[in-house]
Coordinates of C-alpha atoms (C1' of nucleotides) in Angstrom, one line a residue:
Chain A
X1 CA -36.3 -27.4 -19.2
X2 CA -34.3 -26.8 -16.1
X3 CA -34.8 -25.0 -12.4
X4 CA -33.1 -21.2 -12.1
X5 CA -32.1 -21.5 -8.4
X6 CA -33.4 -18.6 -7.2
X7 CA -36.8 -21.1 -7.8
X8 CA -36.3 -23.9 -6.0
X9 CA -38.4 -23.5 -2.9
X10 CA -40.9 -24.0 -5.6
X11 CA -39.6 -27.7 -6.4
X12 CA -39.0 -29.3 -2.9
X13 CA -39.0 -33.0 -3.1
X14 CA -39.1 -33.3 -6.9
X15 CA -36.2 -34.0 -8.8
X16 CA -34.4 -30.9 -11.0
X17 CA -32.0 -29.9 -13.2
X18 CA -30.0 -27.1 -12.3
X19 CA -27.1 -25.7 -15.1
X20 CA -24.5 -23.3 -13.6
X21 CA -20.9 -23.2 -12.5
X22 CA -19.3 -24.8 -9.3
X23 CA -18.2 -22.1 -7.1
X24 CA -16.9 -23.9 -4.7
X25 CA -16.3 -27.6 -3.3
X26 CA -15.7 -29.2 0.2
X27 CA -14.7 -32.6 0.4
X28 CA -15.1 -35.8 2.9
X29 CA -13.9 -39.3 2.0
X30 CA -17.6 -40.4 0.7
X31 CA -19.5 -37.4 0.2
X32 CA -18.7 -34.0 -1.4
X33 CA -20.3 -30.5 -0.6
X34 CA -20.8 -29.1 -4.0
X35 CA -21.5 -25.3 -4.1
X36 CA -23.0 -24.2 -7.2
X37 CA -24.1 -20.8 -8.8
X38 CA -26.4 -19.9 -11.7
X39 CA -26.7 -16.1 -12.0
X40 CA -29.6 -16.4 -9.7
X41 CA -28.6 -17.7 -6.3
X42 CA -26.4 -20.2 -4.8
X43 CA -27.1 -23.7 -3.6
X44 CA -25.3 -26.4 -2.2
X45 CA -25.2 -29.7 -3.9
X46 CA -24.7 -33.0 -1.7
X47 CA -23.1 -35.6 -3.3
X48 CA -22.7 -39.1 -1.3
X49 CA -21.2 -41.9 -2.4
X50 CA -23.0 -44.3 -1.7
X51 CA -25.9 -42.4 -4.0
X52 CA -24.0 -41.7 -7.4
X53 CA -21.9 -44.9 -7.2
X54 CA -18.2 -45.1 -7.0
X55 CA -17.3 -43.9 -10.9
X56 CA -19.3 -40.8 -10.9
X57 CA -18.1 -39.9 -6.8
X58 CA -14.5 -40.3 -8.3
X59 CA -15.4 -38.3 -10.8
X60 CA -16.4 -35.4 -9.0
X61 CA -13.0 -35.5 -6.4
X62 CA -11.5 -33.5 -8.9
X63 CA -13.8 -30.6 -10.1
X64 CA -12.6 -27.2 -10.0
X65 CA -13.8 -23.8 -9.0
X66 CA -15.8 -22.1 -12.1
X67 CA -16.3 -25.6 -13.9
X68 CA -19.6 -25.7 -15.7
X69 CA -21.8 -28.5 -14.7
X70 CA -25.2 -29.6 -15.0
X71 CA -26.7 -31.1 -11.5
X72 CA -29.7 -33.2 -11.8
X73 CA -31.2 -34.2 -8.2
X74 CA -33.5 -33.7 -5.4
X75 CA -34.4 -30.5 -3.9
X76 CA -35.0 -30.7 0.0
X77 CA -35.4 -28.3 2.7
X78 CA -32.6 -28.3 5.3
X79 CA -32.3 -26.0 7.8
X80 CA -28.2 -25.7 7.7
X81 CA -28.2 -24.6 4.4
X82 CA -28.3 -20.8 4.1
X83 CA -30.6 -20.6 1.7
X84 CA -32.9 -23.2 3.0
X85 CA -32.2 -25.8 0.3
X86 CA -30.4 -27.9 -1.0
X87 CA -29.5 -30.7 -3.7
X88 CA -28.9 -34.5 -3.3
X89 CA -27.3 -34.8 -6.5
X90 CA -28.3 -38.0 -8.6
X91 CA -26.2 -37.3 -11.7
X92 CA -23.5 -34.3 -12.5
X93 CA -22.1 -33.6 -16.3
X94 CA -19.2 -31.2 -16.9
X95 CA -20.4 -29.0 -20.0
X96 CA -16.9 -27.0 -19.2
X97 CA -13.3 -27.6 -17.4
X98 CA -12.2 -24.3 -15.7
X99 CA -7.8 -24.8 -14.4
X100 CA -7.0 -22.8 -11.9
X101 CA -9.2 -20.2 -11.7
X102 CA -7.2 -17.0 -10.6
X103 CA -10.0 -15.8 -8.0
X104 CA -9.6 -17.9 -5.0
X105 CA -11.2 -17.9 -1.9
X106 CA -8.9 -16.0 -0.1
X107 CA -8.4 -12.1 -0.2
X108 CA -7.1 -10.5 -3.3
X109 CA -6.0 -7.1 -3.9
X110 CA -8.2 -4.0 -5.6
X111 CA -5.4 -4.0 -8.7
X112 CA -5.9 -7.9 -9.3
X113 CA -9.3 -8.0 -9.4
X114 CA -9.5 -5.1 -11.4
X115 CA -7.3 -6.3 -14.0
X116 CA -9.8 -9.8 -13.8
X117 CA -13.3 -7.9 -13.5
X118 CA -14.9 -10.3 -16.2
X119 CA -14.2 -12.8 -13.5
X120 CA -14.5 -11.2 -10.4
X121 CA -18.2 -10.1 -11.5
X122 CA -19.1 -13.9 -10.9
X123 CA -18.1 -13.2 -6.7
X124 CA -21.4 -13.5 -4.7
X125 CA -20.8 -9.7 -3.7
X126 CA -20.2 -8.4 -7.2
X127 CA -23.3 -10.0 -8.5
X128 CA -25.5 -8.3 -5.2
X129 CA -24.1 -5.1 -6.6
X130 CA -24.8 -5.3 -10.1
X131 CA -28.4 -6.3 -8.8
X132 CA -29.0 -3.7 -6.8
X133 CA -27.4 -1.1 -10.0
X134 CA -29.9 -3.0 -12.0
X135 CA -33.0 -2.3 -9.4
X136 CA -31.6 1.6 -9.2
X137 CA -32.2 2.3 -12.9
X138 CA -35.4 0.2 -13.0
X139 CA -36.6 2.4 -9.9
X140 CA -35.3 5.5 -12.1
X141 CA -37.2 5.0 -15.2
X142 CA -40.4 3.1 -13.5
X143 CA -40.1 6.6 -11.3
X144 CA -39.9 9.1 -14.6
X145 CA -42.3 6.9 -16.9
X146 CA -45.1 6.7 -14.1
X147 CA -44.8 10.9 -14.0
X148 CA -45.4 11.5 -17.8
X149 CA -41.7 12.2 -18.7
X150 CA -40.8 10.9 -22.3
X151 CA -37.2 9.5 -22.4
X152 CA -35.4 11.6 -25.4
X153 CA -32.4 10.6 -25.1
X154 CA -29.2 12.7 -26.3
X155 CA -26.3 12.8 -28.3
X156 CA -23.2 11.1 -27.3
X157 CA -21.0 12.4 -30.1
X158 CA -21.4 16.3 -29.6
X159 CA -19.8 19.2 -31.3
X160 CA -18.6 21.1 -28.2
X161 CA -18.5 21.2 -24.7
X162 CA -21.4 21.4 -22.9
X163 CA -19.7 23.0 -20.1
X164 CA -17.0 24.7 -20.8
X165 CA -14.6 24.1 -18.0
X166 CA -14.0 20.3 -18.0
X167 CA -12.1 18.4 -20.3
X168 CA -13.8 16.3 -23.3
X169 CA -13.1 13.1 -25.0
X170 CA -12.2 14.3 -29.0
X171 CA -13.2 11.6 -31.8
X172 CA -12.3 12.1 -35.2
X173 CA -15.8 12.5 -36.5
X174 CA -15.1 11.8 -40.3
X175 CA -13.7 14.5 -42.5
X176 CA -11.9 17.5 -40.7
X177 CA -14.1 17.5 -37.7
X178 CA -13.8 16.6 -34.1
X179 CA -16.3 15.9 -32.1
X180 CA -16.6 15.5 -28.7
X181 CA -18.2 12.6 -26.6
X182 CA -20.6 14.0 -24.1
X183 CA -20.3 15.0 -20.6
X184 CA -24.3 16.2 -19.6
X185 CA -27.5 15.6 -22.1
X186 CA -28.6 19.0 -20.4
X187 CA -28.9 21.4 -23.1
X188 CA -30.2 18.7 -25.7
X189 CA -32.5 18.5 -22.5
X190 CA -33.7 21.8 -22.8
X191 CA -34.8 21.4 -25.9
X192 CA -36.8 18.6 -25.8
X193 CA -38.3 20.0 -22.8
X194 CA -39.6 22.5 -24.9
X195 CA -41.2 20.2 -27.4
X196 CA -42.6 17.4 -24.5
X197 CA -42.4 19.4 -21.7
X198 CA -41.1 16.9 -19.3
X199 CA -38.5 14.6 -20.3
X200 CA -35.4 12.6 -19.3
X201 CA -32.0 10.9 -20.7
X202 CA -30.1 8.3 -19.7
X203 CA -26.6 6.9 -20.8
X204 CA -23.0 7.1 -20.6
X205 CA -21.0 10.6 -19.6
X206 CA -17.6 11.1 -20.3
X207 CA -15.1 13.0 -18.5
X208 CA -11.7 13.3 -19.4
X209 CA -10.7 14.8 -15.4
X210 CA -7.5 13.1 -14.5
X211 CA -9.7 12.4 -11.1
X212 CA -8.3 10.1 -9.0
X213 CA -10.9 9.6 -5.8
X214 CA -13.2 6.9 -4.8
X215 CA -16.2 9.0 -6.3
X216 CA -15.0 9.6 -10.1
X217 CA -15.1 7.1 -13.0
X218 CA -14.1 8.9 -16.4
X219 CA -17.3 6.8 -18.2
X220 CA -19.9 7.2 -16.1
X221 CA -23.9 6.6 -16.1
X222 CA -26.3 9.7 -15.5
X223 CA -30.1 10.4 -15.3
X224 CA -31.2 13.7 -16.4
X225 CA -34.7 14.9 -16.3
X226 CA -35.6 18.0 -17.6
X227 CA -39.0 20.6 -16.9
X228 CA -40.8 23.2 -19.0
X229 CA -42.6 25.3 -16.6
X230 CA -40.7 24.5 -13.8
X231 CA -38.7 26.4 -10.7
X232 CA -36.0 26.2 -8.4
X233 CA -38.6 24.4 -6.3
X234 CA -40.1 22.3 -8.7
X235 CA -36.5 20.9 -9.1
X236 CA -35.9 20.4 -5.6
X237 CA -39.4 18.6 -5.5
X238 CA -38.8 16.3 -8.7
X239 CA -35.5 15.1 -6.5
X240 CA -36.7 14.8 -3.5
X241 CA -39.1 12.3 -4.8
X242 CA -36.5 10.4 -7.0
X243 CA -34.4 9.7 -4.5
X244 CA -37.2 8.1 -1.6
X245 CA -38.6 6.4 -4.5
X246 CA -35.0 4.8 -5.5
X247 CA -34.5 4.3 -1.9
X248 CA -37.7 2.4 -1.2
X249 CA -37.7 0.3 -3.8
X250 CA -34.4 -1.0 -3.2
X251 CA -35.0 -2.0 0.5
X252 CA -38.5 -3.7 -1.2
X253 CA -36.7 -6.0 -3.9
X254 CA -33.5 -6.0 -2.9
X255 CA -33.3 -7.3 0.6
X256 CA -31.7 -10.3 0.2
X257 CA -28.4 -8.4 -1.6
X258 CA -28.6 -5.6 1.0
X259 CA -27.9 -8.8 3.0
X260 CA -24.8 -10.2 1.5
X261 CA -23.3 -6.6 1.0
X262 CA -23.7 -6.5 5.1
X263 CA -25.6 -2.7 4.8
X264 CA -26.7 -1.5 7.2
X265 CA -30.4 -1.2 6.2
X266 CA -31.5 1.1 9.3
X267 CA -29.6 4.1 7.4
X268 CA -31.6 3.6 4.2
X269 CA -35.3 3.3 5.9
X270 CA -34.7 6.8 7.5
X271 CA -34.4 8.0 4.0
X272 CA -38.3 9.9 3.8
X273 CA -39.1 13.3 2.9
X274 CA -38.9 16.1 3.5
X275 CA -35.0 16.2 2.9
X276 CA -34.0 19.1 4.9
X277 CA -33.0 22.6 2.0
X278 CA -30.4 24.7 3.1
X279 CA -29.2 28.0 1.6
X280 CA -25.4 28.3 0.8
X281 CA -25.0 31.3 3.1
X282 CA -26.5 29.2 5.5
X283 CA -24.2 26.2 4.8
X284 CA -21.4 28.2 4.8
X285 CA -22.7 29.7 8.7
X286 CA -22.8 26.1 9.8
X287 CA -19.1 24.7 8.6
X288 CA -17.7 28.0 10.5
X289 CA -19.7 27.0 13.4
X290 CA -18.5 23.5 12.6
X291 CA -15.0 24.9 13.3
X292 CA -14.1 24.8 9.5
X293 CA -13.0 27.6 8.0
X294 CA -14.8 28.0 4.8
X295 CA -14.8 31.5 2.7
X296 CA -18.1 32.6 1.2
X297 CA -17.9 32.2 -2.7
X298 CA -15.9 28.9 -2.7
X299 CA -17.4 25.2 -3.8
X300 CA -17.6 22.8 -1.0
X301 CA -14.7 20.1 -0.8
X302 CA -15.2 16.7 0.0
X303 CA -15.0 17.4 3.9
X304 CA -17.1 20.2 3.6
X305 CA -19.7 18.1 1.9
X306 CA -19.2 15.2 4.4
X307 CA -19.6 17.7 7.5
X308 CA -22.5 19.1 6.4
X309 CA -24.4 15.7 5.1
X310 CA -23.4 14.3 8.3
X311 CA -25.6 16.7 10.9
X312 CA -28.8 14.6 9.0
X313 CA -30.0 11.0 8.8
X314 CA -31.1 11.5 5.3
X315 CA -30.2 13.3 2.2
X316 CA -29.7 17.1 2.4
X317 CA -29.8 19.9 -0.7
X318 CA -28.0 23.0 -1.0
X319 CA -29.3 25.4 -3.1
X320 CA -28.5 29.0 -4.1
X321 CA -24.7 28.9 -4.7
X322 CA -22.9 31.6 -5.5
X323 CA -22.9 32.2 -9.3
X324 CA -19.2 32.6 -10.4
X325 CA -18.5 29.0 -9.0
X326 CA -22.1 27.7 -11.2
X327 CA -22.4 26.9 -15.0
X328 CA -23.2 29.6 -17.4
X329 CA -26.6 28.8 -18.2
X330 CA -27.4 28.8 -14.7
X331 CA -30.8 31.3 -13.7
X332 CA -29.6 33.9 -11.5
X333 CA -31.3 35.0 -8.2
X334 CA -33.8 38.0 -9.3
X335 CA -33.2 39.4 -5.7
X336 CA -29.3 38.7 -5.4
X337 CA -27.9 38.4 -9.1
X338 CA -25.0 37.2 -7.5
X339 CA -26.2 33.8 -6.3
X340 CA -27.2 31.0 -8.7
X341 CA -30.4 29.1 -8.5
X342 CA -28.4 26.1 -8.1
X343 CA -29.4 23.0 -6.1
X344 CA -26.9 20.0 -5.2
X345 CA -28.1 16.9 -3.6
X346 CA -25.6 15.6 -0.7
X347 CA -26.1 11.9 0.4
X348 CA -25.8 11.0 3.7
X349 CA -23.0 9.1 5.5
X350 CA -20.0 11.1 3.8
X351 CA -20.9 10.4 0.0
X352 CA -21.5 13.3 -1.3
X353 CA -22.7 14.9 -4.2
X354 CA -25.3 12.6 -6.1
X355 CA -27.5 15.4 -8.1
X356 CA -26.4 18.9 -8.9
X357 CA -29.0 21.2 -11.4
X358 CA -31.7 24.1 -11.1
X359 CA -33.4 26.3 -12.6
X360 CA -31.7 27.6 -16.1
X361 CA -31.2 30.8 -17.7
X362 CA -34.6 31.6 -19.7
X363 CA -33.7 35.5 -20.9
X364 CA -32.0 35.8 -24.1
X365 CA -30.0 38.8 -23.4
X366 CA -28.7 37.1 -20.2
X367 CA -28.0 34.2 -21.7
X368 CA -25.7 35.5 -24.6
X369 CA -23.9 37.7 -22.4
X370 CA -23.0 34.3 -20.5
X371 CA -21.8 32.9 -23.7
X372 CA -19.5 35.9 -23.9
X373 CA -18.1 35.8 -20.4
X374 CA -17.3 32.3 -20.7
X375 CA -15.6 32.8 -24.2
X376 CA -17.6 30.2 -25.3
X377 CA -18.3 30.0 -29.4
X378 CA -21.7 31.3 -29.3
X379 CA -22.1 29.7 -33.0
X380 CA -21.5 26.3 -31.6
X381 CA -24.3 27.4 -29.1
X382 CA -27.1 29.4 -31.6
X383 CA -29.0 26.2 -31.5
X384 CA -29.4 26.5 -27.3
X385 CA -29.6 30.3 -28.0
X386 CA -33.1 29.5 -30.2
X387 CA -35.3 28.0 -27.2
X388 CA -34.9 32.1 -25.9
X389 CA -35.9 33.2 -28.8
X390 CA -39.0 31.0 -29.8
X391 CA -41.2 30.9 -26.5
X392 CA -39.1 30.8 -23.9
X393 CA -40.0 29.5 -20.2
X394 CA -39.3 29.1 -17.2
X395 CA -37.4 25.5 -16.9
X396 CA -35.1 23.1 -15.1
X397 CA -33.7 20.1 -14.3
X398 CA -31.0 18.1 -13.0
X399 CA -27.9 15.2 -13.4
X400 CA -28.4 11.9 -11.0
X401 CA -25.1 9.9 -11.2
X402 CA -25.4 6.1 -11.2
X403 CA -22.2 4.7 -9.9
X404 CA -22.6 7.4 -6.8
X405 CA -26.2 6.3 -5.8
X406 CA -25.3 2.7 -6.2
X407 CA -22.2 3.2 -4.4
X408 CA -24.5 5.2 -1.4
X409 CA -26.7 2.5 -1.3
X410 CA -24.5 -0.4 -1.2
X411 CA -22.4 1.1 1.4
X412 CA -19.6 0.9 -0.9
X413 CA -16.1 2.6 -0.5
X414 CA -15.4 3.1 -3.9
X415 CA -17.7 3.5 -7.7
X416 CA -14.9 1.3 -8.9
X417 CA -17.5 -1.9 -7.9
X418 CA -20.6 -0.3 -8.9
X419 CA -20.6 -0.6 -12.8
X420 CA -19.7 -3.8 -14.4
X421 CA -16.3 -2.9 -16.5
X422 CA -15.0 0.8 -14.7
X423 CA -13.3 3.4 -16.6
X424 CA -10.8 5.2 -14.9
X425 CA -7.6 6.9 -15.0
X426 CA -5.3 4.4 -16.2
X427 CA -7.6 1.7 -16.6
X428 CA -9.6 0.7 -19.8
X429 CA -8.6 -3.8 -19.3
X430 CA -10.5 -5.6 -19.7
Chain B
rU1 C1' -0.6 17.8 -12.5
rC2 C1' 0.7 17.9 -7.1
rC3 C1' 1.1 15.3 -2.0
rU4 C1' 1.3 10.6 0.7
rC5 C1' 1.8 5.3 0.8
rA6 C1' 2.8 0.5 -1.5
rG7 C1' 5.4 -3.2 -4.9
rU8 C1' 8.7 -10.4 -1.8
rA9 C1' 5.9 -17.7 -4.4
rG10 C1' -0.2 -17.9 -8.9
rC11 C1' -2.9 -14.8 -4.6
rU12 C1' -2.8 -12.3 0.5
rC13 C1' 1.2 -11.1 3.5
rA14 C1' 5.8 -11.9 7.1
rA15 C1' 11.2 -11.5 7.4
rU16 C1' 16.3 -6.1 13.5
rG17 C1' 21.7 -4.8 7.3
rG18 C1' 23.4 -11.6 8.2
rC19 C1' 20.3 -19.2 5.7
rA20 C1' 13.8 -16.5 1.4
rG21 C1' 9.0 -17.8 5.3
rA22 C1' 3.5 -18.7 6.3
rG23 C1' -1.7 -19.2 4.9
rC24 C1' -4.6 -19.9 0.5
rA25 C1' -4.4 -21.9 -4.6
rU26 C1' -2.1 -26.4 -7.3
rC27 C1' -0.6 -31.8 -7.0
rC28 C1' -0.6 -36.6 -3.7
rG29 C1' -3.0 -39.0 0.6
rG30 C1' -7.0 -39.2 4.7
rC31 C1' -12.0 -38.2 6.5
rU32 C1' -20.3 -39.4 5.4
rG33 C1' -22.6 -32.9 7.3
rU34 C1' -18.9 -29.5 5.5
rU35 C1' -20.3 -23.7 5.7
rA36 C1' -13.6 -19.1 3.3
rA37 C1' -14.3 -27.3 6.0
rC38 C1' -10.4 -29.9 8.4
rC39 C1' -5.7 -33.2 8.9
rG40 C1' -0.8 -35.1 6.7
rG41 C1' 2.8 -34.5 2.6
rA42 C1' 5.1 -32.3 -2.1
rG43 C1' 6.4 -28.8 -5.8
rG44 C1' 6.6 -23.5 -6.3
rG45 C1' 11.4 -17.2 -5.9
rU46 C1' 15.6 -12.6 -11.3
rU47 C1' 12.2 -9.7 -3.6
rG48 C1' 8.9 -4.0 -9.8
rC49 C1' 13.5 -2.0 -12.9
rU50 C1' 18.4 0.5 -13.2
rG51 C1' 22.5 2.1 -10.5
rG52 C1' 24.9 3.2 -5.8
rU53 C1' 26.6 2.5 -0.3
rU54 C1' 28.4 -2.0 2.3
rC55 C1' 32.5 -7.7 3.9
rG56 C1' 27.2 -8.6 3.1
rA57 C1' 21.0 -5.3 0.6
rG58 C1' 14.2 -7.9 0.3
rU59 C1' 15.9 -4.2 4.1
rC60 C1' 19.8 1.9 3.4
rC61 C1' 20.4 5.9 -0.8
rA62 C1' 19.2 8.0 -6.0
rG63 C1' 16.4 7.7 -10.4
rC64 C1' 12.6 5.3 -13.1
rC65 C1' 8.1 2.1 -13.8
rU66 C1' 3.3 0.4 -11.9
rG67 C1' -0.7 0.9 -8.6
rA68 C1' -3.6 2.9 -4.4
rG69 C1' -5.5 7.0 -1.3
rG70 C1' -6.1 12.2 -1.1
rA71 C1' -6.1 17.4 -3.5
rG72 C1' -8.0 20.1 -7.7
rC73 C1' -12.4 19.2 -11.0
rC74 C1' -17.1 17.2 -10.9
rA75 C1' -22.2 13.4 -10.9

RNA sequence: UCCUCAGUAGCUCAAUGGCAGAGCAUCCGGCUGUUAACCGGAGGGUUGCUGGUUCGAGUCCAGCCUGAGGAGCCA
């Protein structure tokens, strides 16, 4: 048996064994500051001479950053340590040598860590991110399972695009066939929506965009829920609620890494419903009066989006966009067939897009005229075609991005750090 | 794909067209309360690559390579 760190107010005064990996070490003639990590916190493990005896003090002048040791000792309260304990270290073994570890101290540069990501996720900040990713997607399924969605989850090998503008990952799928890793579970969605009525996927997306920004990974983690018997509204309800319940839970569990990623929590607690709605025809009113010149029937650009998140303390949705500039199986407006009942989520403090969906097409005639306007194959597509033909409804849904929420709620300047190995335009090491 | 910027010690960065430097890391020594500890010393260089201008190029010019930020596209 041995003590996880992140336990050890439970121990104080008893002796423990803690296994982990010294981060890093400060050194006086006859005592040593040992700091060490486990996956669950960081403590610091006080070594004095006089203690451990002159072999095993000697022993530990030399110990190097990322060496795996295990600590037995003392736990004690002290108020100078920053987490409130620490270890007077009776005996230290080295399970593992580590020579000079490549992550210092010091700064590094994006490219060199990047190129060392199955070391740099051991950094103190790293580990606060992948915790707080971690809490995200527990919030996100805790917040779908609670609500009577069934997780069906979709295929990642697909035989054509779901939407046909982007660019798709081929795979040699056997025989003579390509197919085509996914970029959105959302017509699969529709169909189990039809057979469980509420239902969700989660997993990887791939986009073959030769994106280069702070907000695009080409591998990519999504939630998509999905509604028979649902609106426009409906949809703008069901994300709404995600999002506060994400939110919440994060600044509930997750204080302590809020803490070393220096957010600023403030921003995150004024994140309650009702998220202010806005029309696009409105949207576009406000950037003109915002002195931008934007054009009715154009998508908003990343300044667009940033201007018009930024005149609210909390998320803000857009809805009704113009349809030429939405996907095909978009539901028009009954009263303007022009405009899309379309609904994009923008996160406050400049990042953006995190959802985009709506209401989809339910008429059969509409939908395969689509199909035909967008040259798509409608045989690759008789499958999606069949839900209009055998009871349709009235349904929607939308796309939640990972990497951008976690990125939003870290306060991060780039997705890059928000997913532990990122897959981006010229990257794919380790 | 386009635009902008960057590339010098293991890492982060300095160096007016004129001797290649500092901090951290590593190694040696010192220090019983350090918090990216501190103090003293040592080793460490094909200045991304190729060519050009010049008495002389890390520095100026051209091309290429690699990366970053942005655009487009999207979550």
């Amino acid at each position: 048996m041995h003590t996880y760190i992140e336990d050890i107010a439970a121990h104080e005064g008893a002796e423990v064994t803690l296994k982990g990996w010294l981060h890093n070490r400060r050194s006086s003639g006859k005592i040593h500051f040992l700091i060490l990590r486990d996956g669950t916190g960081f403590i610091q493990a006080v070594m004095s001479k006089a203690a451990v005896g002159d072999e095993m003090f000697k022993a530990a002048d030399h110990l190097s950053q990322e060496t795996s040791v295990i600590v037995t000792g003392t736990a004690r309260a002290d108020t100078r340590a920053p987490g409130g304990y620490e270890i007077d270290v009776k005996t230290l073994e080295v399970v593992g040598e580590s020579h000079d570890y490549p992550i210092t101290p010091k700064e590094h540069g994006v490219d060199y860590l990047l190129d060392r990501r199955h070391l740099w996720i051991r950094n103190e900040r790293q580990q606060a991110i992948l915790r707080v990713r971690h809490e995200i997607i527990n919030a996100v399924r805790d917040f779908f399972n609670t609500r009577g969605f069934i997780l069906a989850d979709t295929p990642i090998f697909t035989p054509a695009a779901c939407e046909g503008t982007t660019t798709l990952f081929p795979a040699q799928y056997f025989e003579e066939q390509t197919a085509y890793l996914t970029q959105s579970g959302q017509l699969y969605n529709e169909a189990n929506a039809m057979a469980l009525g509420r239902v969700y996927c989660f997993g990887p997306t791939f986009r073959a965009e030769k994106s280069k920004t702070r907000r695009h990974l080409t591998e990519f983690w999504m939630v998509e829920p999905e509604m028979a018997y649902a609106d426009l509204n409906d949809v703008m309800d069901l994300a709404e609620g995600l999002v506060v319940s994400v939110v919440e839970r994060v600044l509930d569990k997750r204080r302590r890494e809020l803490g070393v990623l220096e957010r600023d929590t403030s921003k995150l607690e004024a994140v309650k419903p009702p998220f202010p709605r806005m029309s696009y025809d409105e949207a576009v009113k406000r950037l003109n009066e915002q002195g931008l010149s934007f054009e009715w029937g154009g998508d908003f650009g990343g300044p667009d989006e940033t201007m018009l998140a930024q005149q609210f303390d909390r998320p803000m949705m857009v809805h009704h966009f113009p349809a030429a500039i939405k996907a095909f199986y978009m539901k028009p407006d009954p009263a303007r067939p022009e405009l899309a009942l379309g609904v994009d989520v923008l996160a406050p403090e400049g990042y953006g897009e995190i959802i985009g969906g709506g209401e989809r097409l339910a008429d059969l005639d509409l939908l395969v005229a689509r199909i035909r306007e967008h040259h798509l194959p409608q045989e690759a597509f008789e499958w999606y075609v069949d839900l209009r033909r055998y009871g349709t409804v009235p349904h929607g849904g939308f796309g939640m991005g990972i990497e951008r929420v976690v990125a939003w709620i870290c306060g991060l300047e780039h997705v890059r750090e928000t997913i532990p190995y990122p897959r981006m335009l010229y990257r794919l090491y380790p």
